[in-house]
Coordinates of C-alpha atoms and ligand atoms in Angstrom, one line a residue:
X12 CA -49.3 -20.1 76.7
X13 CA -46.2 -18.6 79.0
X14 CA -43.4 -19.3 80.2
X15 CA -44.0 -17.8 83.7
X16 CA -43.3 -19.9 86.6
X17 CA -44.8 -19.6 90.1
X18 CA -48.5 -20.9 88.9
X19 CA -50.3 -24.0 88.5
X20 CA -49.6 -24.9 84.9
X21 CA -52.7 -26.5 83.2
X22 CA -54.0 -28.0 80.4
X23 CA -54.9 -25.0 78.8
X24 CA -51.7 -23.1 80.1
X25 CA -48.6 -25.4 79.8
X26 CA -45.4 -24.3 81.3
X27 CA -41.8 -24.2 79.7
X28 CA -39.6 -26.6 81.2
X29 CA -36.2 -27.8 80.5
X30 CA -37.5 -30.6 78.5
X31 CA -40.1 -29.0 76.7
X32 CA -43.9 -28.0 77.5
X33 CA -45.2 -29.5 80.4
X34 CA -49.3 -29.6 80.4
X35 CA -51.3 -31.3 83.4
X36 CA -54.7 -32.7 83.1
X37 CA -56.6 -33.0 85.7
X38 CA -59.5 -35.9 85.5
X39 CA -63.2 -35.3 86.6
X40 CA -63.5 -36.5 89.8
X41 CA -59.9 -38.0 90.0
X42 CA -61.3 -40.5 88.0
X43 CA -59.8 -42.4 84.8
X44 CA -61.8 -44.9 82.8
X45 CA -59.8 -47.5 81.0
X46 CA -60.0 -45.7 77.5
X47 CA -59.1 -42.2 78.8
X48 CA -55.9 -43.8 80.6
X49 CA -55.2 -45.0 77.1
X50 CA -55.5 -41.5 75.6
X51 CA -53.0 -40.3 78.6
X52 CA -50.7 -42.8 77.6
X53 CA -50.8 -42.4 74.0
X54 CA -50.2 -39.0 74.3
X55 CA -47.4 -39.5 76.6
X56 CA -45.4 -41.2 74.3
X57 CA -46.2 -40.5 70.7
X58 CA -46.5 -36.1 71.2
X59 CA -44.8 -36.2 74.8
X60 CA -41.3 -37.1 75.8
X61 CA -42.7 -40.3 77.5
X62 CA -42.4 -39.3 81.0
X63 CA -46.0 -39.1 83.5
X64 CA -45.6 -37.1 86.5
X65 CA -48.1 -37.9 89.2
X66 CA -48.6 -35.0 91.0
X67 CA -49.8 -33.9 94.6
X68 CA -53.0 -32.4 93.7
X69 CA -53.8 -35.4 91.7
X70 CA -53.1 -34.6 88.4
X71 CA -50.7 -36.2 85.9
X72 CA -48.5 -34.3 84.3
X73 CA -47.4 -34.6 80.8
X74 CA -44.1 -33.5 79.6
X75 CA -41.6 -32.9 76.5
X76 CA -44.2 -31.2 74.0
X77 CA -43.6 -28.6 71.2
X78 CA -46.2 -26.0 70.1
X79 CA -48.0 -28.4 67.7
X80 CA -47.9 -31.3 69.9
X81 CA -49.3 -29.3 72.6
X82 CA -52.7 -28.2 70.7
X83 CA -52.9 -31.4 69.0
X84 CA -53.0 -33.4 72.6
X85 CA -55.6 -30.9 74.0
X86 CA -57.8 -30.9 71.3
X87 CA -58.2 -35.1 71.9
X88 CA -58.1 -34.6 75.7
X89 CA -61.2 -32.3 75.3
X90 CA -62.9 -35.1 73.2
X91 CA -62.4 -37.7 75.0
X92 CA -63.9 -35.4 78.7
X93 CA -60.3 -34.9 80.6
X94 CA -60.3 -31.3 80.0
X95 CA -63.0 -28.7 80.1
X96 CA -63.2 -26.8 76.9
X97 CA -63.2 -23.5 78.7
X98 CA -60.0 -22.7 79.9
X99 CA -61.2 -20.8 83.1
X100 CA -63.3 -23.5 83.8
X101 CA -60.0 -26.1 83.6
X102 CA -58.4 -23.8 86.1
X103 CA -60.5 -24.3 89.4
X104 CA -58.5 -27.0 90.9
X105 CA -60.5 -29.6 92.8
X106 CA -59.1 -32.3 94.1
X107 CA -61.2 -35.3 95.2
X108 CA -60.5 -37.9 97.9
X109 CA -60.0 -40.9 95.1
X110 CA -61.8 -43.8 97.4
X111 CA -65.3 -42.3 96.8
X112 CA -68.2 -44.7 96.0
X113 CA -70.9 -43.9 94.0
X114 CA -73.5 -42.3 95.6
X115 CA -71.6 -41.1 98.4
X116 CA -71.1 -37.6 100.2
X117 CA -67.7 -37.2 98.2
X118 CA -68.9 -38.4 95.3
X119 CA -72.1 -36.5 95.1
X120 CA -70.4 -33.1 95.9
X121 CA -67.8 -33.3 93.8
X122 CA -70.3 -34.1 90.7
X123 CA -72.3 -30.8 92.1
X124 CA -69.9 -28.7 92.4
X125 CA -67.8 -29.5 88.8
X126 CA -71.5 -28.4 87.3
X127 CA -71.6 -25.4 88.8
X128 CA -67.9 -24.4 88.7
X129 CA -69.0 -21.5 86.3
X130 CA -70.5 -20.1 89.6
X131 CA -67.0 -20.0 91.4
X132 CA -65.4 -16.4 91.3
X133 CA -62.0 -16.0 89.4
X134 CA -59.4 -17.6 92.1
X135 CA -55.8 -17.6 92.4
X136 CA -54.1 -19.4 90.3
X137 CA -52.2 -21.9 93.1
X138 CA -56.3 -21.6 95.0
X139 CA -57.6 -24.9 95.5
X140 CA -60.6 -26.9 96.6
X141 CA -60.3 -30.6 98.3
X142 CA -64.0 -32.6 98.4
X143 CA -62.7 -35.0 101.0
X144 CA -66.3 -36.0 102.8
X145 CA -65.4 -39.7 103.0
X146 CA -65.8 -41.8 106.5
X147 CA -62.7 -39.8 107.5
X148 CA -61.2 -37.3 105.9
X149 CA -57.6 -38.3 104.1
X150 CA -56.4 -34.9 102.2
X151 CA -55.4 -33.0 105.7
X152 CA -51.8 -33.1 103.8
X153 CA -53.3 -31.7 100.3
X154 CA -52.8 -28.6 99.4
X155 CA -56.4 -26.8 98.7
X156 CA -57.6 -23.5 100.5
X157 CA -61.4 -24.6 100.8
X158 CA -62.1 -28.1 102.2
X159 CA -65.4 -29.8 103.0
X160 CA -64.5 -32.6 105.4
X161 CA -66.0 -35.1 107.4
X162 CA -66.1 -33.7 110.9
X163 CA -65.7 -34.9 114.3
X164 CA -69.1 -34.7 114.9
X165 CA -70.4 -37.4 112.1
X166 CA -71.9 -34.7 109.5
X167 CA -69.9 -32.4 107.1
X168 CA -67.9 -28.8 107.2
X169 CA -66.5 -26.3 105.6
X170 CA -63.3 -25.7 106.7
X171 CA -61.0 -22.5 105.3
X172 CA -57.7 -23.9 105.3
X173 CA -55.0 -22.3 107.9
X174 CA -58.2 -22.6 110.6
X175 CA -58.3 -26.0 113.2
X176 CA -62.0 -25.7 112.7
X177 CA -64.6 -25.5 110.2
X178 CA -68.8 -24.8 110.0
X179 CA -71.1 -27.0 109.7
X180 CA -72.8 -27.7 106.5
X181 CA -76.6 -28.3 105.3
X182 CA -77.1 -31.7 103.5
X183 CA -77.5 -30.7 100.3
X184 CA -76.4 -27.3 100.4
X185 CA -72.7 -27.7 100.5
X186 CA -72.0 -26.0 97.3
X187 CA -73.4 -23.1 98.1
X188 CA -71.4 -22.6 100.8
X189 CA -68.1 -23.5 98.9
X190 CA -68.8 -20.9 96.5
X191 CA -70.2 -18.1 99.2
X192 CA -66.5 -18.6 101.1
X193 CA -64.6 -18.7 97.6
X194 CA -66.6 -15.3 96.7
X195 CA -65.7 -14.1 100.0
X196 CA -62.2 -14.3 99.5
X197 CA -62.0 -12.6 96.6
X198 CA -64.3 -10.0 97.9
X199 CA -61.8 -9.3 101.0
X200 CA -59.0 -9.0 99.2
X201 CA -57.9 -12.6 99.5
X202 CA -56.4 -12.7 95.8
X203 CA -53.5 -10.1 97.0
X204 CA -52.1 -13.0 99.4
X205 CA -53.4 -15.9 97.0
X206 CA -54.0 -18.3 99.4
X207 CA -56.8 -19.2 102.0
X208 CA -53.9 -19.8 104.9
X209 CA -52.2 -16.3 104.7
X210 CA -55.5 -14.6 104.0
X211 CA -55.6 -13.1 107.9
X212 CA -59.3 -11.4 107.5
X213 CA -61.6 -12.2 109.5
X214 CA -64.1 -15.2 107.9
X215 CA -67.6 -14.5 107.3
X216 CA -70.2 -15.7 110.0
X217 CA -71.9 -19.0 108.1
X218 CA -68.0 -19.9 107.5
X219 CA -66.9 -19.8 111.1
X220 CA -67.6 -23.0 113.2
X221 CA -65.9 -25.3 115.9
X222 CA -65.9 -28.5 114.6
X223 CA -62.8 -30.2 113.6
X224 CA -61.8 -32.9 110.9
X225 CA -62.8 -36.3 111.6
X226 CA -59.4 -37.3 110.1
X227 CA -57.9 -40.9 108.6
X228 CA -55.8 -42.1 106.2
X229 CA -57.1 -43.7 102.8
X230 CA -57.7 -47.5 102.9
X231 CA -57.1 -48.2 99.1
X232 CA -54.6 -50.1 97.8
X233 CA -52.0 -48.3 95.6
X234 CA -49.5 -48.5 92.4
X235 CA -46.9 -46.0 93.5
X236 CA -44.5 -45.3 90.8
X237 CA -40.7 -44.2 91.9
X238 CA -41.2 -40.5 92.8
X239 CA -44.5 -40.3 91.2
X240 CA -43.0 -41.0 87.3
X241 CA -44.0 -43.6 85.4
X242 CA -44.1 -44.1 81.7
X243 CA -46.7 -44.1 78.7
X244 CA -46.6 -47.8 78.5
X245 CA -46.4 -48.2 82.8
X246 CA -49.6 -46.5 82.4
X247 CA -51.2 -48.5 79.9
X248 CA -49.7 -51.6 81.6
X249 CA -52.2 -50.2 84.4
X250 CA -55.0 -49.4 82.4
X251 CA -55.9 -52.2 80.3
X252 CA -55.9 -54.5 83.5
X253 CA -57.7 -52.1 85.0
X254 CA -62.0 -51.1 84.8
X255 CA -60.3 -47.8 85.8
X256 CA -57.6 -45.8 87.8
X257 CA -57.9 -43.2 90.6
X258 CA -55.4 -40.6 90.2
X259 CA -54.6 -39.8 93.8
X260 CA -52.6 -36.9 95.7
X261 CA -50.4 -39.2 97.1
X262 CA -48.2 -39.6 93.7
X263 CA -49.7 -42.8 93.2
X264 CA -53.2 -44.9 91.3
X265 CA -55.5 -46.6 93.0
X266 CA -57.1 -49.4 90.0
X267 CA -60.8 -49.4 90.3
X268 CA -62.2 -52.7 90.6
X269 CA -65.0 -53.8 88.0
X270 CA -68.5 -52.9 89.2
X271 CA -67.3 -49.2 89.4
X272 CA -67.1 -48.4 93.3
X273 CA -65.5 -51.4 95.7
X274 CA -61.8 -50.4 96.2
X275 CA -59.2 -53.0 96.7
X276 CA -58.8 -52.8 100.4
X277 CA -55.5 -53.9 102.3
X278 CA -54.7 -57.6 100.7
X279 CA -51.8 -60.3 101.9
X280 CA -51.4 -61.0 98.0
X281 CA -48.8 -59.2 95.9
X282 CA -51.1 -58.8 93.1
X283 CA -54.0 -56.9 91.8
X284 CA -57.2 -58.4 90.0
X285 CA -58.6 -56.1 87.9
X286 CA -61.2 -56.8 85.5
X287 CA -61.4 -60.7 87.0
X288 CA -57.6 -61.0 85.9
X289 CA -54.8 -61.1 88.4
X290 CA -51.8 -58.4 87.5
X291 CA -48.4 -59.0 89.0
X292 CA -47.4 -55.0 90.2
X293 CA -44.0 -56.1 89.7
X294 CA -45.0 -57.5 85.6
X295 CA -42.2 -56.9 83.3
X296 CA -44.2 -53.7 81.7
X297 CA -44.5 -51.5 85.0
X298 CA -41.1 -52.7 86.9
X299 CA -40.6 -49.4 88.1
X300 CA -43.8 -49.3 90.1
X301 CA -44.4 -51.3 93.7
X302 CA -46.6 -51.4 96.0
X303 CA -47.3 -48.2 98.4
X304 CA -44.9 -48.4 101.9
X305 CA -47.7 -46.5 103.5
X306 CA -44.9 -45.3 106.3
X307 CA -44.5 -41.5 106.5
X308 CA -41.4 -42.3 108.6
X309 CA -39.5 -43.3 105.8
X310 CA -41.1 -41.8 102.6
X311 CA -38.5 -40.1 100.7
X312 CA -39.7 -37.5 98.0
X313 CA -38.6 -35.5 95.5
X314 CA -38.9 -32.9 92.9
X315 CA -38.0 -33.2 89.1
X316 CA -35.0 -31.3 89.5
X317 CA -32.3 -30.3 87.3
X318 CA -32.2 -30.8 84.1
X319 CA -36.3 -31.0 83.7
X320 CA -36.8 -28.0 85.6
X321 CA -35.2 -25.0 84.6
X322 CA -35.6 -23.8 88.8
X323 CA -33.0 -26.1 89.6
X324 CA -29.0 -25.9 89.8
X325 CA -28.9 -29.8 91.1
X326 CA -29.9 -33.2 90.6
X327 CA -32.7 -34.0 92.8
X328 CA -33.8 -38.2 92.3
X329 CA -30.4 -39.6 92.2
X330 CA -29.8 -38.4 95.4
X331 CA -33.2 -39.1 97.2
X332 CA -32.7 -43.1 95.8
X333 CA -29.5 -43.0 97.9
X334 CA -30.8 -41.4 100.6
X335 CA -34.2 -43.7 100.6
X336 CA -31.6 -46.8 100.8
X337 CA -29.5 -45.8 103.3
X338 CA -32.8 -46.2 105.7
X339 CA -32.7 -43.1 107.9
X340 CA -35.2 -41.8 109.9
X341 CA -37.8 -39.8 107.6
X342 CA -39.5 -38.4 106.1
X343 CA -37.1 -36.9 103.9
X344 CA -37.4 -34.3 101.2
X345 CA -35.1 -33.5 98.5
X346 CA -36.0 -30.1 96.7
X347 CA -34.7 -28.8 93.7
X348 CA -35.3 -25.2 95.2
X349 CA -36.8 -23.8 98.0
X350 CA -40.5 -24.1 96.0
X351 CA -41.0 -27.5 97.3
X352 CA -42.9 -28.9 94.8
X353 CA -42.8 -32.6 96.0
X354 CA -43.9 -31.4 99.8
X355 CA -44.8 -28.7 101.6
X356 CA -45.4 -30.1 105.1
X357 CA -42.4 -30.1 107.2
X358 CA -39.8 -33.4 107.1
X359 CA -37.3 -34.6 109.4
X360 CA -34.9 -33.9 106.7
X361 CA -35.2 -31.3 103.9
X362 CA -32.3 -31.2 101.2
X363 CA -32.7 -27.8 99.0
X364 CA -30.3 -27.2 96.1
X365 CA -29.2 -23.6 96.1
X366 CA -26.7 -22.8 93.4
X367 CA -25.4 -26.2 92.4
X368 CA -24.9 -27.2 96.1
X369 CA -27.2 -28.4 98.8
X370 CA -28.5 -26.4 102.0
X371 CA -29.9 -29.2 104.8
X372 CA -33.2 -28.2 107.0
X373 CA -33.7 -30.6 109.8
X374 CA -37.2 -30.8 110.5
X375 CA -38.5 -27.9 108.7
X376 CA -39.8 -27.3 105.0
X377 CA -38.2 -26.5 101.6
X378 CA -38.4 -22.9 102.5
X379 CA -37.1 -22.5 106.1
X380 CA -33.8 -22.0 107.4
X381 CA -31.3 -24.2 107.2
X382 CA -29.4 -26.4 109.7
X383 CA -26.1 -26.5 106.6
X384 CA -25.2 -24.8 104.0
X385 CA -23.1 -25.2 100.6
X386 CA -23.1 -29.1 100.8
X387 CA -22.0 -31.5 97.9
X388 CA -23.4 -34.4 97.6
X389 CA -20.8 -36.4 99.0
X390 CA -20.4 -33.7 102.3
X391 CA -23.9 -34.3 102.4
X392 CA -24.0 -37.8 102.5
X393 CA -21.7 -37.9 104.8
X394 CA -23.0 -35.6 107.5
X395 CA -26.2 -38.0 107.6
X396 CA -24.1 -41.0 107.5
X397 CA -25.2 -42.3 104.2
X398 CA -22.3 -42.6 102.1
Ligands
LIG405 S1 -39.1 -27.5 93.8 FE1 -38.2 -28.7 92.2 S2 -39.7 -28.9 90.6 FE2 -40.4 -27.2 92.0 S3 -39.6 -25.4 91.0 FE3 -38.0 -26.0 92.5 S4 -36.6 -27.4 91.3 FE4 -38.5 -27.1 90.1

């Protein structure tokens, strides 16, 4: 275990928080049954603190554990197939587009390559694959450093992320050539810069192509919690009405419907039917979740902030819930730090705390200069005409 921040925490390798050990699990192919949800939950609430982060390399993220609680949660996570029981097997992060079928290209890559992870060189600990060979492909906004994408030409690529364009792949060979680029990187140096978009060496001839992503935006119908939390029971709520629950990227579920690989698709109704029974989103159990406003104009996200994360000096979802109702023009990002967890593509409007005050980027990212500095809340309000 450590304390050092910076890295992905895992299952294996929780991170110190403010409020206790935070461990993420990440399930197989984005994918939890009914019974596993359970487990999550369970855990959430009886060793946890309560609180579920979704997070945006699908994972949820557990928090509030001691030591003891800790091991005693990994140990049934591992049972029960949500964690691998080698930790440097756990670390690979792959993230899988969650409307696959069964059967399909994403599907039947994914499976691959989670059996042959053990092939996979040591990567970076932030290094990231995305399996997002769907119709179109829906993670463009993902973090992951190796992405095998639909492409505009009908078939698959392989595209290194930081590059427009990717190479064509061989039905049936894609794993291969996910693990040839991943050994590449680390075999030209790639670990010093840690990630595929700074890593400025020239890529390897099978790697370089011209074909671009064919790209979309998922089709499913999501539960999207208030800035990606929900609770043990929220989760449960979820679960037991559903056959199971995609964990996507986008903070949010996606319930399965029974049968295993139909997704709900766009529906008038304000409910879900899950397992042949209709569940209101809004039920008394989950009132914090609602239904996905799939309008990147006016998503507002934000971090944990202060006092859960020991990074930042300021409060981070107070302020976005004011911000989010005072309908300005998005998206907007409220940051903790200058990490950016919640986001790291560039938003109209970027609030960063820095030292117990609030530094404002207009249409830039967590990390790039800003428009105003030394804000309080109320100055900051203000400026945008929220208050
Ligand atoms: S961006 Fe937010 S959650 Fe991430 S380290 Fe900074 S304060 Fe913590």
């Amino acid at each position: 275990m450590s304390a050092v921040r910076g890295w992905c925490p895992s299952a294996w390798r929780p991170m110190a928080a403010g409020d206790g050990l935070l461990l993420r699990v990440r399930p197989p192919l984005s994918r939890l049954t009914c019974a596993q949800a359970l487990l999550v939950a369970e855990l959430a609430a009886a060793n946890g603190n309560g609180a579920i982060d979704l997070t945006r390399r699908a994972a949820l993220q557990l928090r509030g554990f001691d030591e003891a609680s800790w091991g005693e949660a990994v140990k049934r996570l591992v049972a029960a197939g949500l964690v691998d029981p080698d930790p440097a097997i756990e670390a690979v992060t792959l993230t899988v587009a969650p409307d696959w079928h069964a059967d399909d290209d994403t599907h039947r890559i994914a499976r691959a390559l989670e059996m042959r992870r053990v092939e996979l060189p040591r990567l970076p600990g932030k290094f990231g694959i995305a399996i997002d060979a769907g119709e179109r492909s829906v993670l463009g906004d993902t973090p992951a450093d190796l992405r095998v994408e639909r492409g505009v030409h009908g078939g698959l690529i392989l595209r290194a992320d930081g590059r427009a364009t990717g190479a064509r792949l061989v039905r049936g060979r894609e794993v291969d050539a996910v693990v040839s680029l991943a050994r590449w990187f680390i075999a030209s140096g790639g670990a010093a810069v840690g990630r595929m978009a700074r890593h400025a060496a020239v890529l390897p001839d099978g790697a370089v192509g011209e074909v671009g992503p064919l790209v979309g935006q998922s089709q499913g119908e999501q539960v999207s919690p208030r800035h990606g939390r929900l609770t043990g029971a929220e989760l449960a709520s979820l679960a037991e009405a559903a056959e199971a629950l995609r964990v996507t990227p986008w903070r949010s579920l996606l319930p399965e419907r029974a049968g295993g690989a139909a997704m709900f698709s766009a529906r008038p109704s304000n409910f879900l039917s899950c397992k042949g029974a209709p569940v209101a989103v809004h039920s008394p159990a989950v009132t914090s979740i609602h239904r996905r406003a799939a309008d990147p104009a006016t998503s507002v996200e934000a971090c944990v902030g202060a006092p859960a994360c020991p990074q930042a000096s300021v409060a981070t979802r107070a302020l976005a819930d004011l911000l989010a109702s005072a309908s300005l023009a998005g998206p907007i990002h409220v940051s903790g730090c200058a990490k950016g967890c919640a986001r790291s593509a560039p938003a109209a409007l970027t609030i960063v705390g820095r030292a117990g005050r609030y530094d404002l980027v207009r249409d830039g990212r967590a990390d790039s200069p800003p428009a105003l500095l030394d804000l309080t809340a109320a100055a900051l309000l203000a400026e945008l005409g929220a208050s």
